[in-house]
mmCIF file of C-alpha atoms in Angstrom:
data_model
loop_
_atom_site.group_PDB
_atom_site.id
_atom_site.type_symbol
_atom_site.label_atom_id
_atom_site.label_comp_id
_atom_site.label_asym_id
_atom_site.label_seq_id
_atom_site.Cartn_x
_atom_site.Cartn_y
_atom_site.Cartn_z
ATOM 1 C CA UNK V 2 -16.749 60.005 4.868
ATOM 2 C CA UNK V 3 -15.110 63.023 6.106
ATOM 3 C CA UNK V 4 -13.014 64.955 3.784
ATOM 4 C CA UNK V 5 -11.177 68.442 4.985
ATOM 5 C CA UNK V 6 -10.787 70.884 2.356
ATOM 6 C CA UNK V 7 -9.351 74.076 3.685
ATOM 7 C CA UNK V 8 -8.274 75.694 0.532
ATOM 8 C CA UNK V 9 -11.507 76.932 -0.921
ATOM 9 C CA UNK V 10 -12.903 79.341 1.640
ATOM 10 C CA UNK V 11 -9.633 79.944 3.453
ATOM 11 C CA UNK V 12 -8.143 81.137 0.044
ATOM 12 C CA UNK V 13 -11.058 83.513 -0.258
ATOM 13 C CA UNK V 14 -10.689 84.761 3.138
ATOM 14 C CA UNK V 15 -7.003 85.087 3.262
ATOM 15 C CA UNK V 16 -6.333 86.211 -0.265
ATOM 16 C CA UNK V 17 -9.515 88.176 -1.324
ATOM 17 C CA UNK V 18 -10.433 89.830 2.163
ATOM 18 C CA UNK V 19 -7.021 89.701 3.570
ATOM 19 C CA UNK V 20 -4.759 90.540 0.662
ATOM 20 C CA UNK V 21 -7.334 92.275 -1.514
ATOM 21 C CA UNK V 22 -7.076 89.935 -4.374
ATOM 22 C CA UNK V 23 -10.465 90.418 -6.386
ATOM 23 C CA UNK V 24 -12.988 87.698 -5.710
ATOM 24 C CA UNK V 25 -13.386 87.280 -9.642
ATOM 25 C CA UNK V 26 -9.912 86.599 -10.155
ATOM 26 C CA UNK V 27 -10.050 83.823 -7.383
ATOM 27 C CA UNK V 28 -13.189 82.549 -8.774
ATOM 28 C CA UNK V 29 -11.493 82.201 -12.105
ATOM 29 C CA UNK V 30 -8.775 80.247 -10.685
ATOM 30 C CA UNK V 31 -11.080 77.786 -8.851
ATOM 31 C CA UNK V 32 -12.923 77.069 -11.919
ATOM 32 C CA UNK V 33 -9.808 76.501 -14.043
ATOM 33 C CA UNK V 34 -8.274 74.305 -11.339
ATOM 34 C CA UNK V 35 -11.788 72.313 -10.457
ATOM 35 C CA UNK V 36 -11.467 73.226 -6.878
ATOM 36 C CA UNK V 37 -14.464 71.526 -5.322
ATOM 37 C CA UNK V 38 -16.809 73.270 -2.854
ATOM 38 C CA UNK V 39 -17.151 71.736 0.588
ATOM 39 C CA UNK V 40 -20.548 70.165 1.353
ATOM 40 C CA UNK V 41 -20.360 71.701 4.835
ATOM 41 C CA UNK V 42 -17.762 74.202 6.469
ATOM 42 C CA UNK V 43 -17.419 74.333 10.061
ATOM 43 C CA UNK V 44 -16.178 77.913 11.390
ATOM 44 C CA UNK V 45 -14.977 77.985 14.836
ATOM 45 C CA UNK V 46 -15.314 81.771 15.073
ATOM 46 C CA UNK V 47 -13.302 83.579 17.625
ATOM 47 C CA UNK V 48 -13.428 87.530 18.077
ATOM 48 C CA UNK V 49 -9.933 88.844 16.861
ATOM 49 C CA UNK V 50 -8.984 90.150 20.278
ATOM 50 C CA UNK V 51 -9.464 86.794 21.884
ATOM 51 C CA UNK V 52 -7.548 85.095 19.187
ATOM 52 C CA UNK V 53 -4.623 87.544 19.438
ATOM 53 C CA UNK V 54 -4.562 87.145 23.268
ATOM 54 C CA UNK V 55 -4.258 83.112 22.671
ATOM 55 C CA UNK V 56 -1.446 83.712 20.056
ATOM 56 C CA UNK V 57 0.430 85.888 22.660
ATOM 57 C CA UNK V 58 -0.134 83.195 25.511
ATOM 58 C CA UNK V 59 1.069 80.588 22.942
ATOM 59 C CA UNK V 60 4.226 82.705 22.175
ATOM 60 C CA UNK V 61 4.735 81.770 18.542
ATOM 61 C CA UNK V 62 2.726 83.632 15.921
ATOM 62 C CA UNK V 63 2.500 81.944 12.555
ATOM 63 C CA UNK V 64 3.373 84.230 9.396
ATOM 64 C CA UNK V 65 -0.224 85.506 9.212
ATOM 65 C CA UNK V 66 -0.576 86.205 12.859
ATOM 66 C CA UNK V 67 2.718 88.179 12.776
ATOM 67 C CA UNK V 68 0.816 90.784 10.554
ATOM 68 C CA UNK V 69 -1.380 91.633 13.469
ATOM 69 C CA UNK V 70 -5.054 92.316 14.304
ATOM 70 C CA UNK V 71 -5.567 94.356 10.934
ATOM 71 C CA UNK V 72 -4.960 91.127 8.821
ATOM 72 C CA UNK V 73 -6.750 88.998 11.301
ATOM 73 C CA UNK V 74 -9.853 91.105 11.336
ATOM 74 C CA UNK V 75 -9.971 91.176 7.628
ATOM 75 C CA UNK V 76 -9.646 87.602 7.349
ATOM 76 C CA UNK V 77 -12.373 86.978 9.964
ATOM 77 C CA UNK V 78 -14.703 89.394 8.322
ATOM 78 C CA UNK V 79 -14.204 87.495 5.092
ATOM 79 C CA UNK V 80 -15.095 84.136 6.748
ATOM 80 C CA UNK V 81 -18.092 85.834 8.463
ATOM 81 C CA UNK V 82 -19.297 87.131 4.886
ATOM 82 C CA UNK V 83 -18.599 83.843 3.180
ATOM 83 C CA UNK V 84 -20.641 82.152 5.799
ATOM 84 C CA UNK V 85 -23.503 84.484 5.126
ATOM 85 C CA UNK V 86 -23.625 84.118 1.223
ATOM 86 C CA UNK V 87 -24.132 80.343 1.457
ATOM 87 C CA UNK V 88 -25.421 79.641 4.819
ATOM 88 C CA UNK V 89 -26.582 76.164 3.930
ATOM 89 C CA UNK V 90 -22.942 75.143 3.464
ATOM 90 C CA UNK V 91 -21.591 76.590 6.899
ATOM 91 C CA UNK V 92 -21.840 75.793 10.467
ATOM 92 C CA UNK V 93 -20.586 78.774 12.615
ATOM 93 C CA UNK V 94 -19.692 77.948 16.251
ATOM 94 C CA UNK V 95 -18.972 80.890 18.538
ATOM 95 C CA UNK V 96 -15.615 79.806 20.260
ATOM 96 C CA UNK V 97 -14.662 83.255 22.049
ATOM 97 C CA UNK V 98 -15.460 81.506 25.571
ATOM 98 C CA UNK V 99 -12.995 78.800 25.016
ATOM 99 C CA UNK V 100 -15.336 76.303 26.631
ATOM 100 C CA UNK V 101 -14.099 73.140 24.770
ATOM 101 C CA UNK V 102 -16.547 70.542 25.980
ATOM 102 C CA UNK V 103 -19.609 73.051 25.145
ATOM 103 C CA UNK V 104 -17.979 73.690 21.766
ATOM 104 C CA UNK V 105 -17.654 69.913 20.957
ATOM 105 C CA UNK V 106 -21.096 69.143 22.152
ATOM 106 C CA UNK V 107 -22.700 71.882 20.219
ATOM 107 C CA UNK V 108 -20.805 71.115 16.911
ATOM 108 C CA UNK V 109 -21.622 67.497 17.244
ATOM 109 C CA UNK V 110 -25.228 68.156 17.860
ATOM 110 C CA UNK V 111 -25.425 70.581 14.776
ATOM 111 C CA UNK V 112 -23.653 68.185 12.770
ATOM 112 C CA UNK V 113 -26.133 65.420 13.574
ATOM 113 C CA UNK V 114 -29.005 67.669 12.946
ATOM 114 C CA UNK V 115 -27.891 68.441 9.455
ATOM 115 C CA UNK V 116 -27.409 64.751 8.763
ATOM 116 C CA UNK V 117 -23.542 64.906 8.445
ATOM 117 C CA UNK V 118 -23.076 62.738 11.567
ATOM 118 C CA UNK V 119 -25.178 59.811 12.706
ATOM 119 C CA UNK V 120 -26.332 60.215 16.349
#
């Protein structure tokens, strides 16, 4: 069974690293609200300059993207830092090259290797 929980780590990345809210404040919030920690988080990592170029081609930045590369850099740094704190919970995939077939194959292989997917 797959369940997608974006709020745990994305809240940390955007609110703590991006906005500067102290991590202990967020941890208290998570504990009080019983936020579950995901078993595995797949981070499709894209360098900020590549992401910014993709946003520009798409033409319509979202509210966070409108704040520019400074916020995007802080958020990316947050995700990378989180992935290093609990590496057993993270699968980081380099997506800078935008090779969709390779990314999907690598993600599938690594999820199978971790026992998350069946072969």
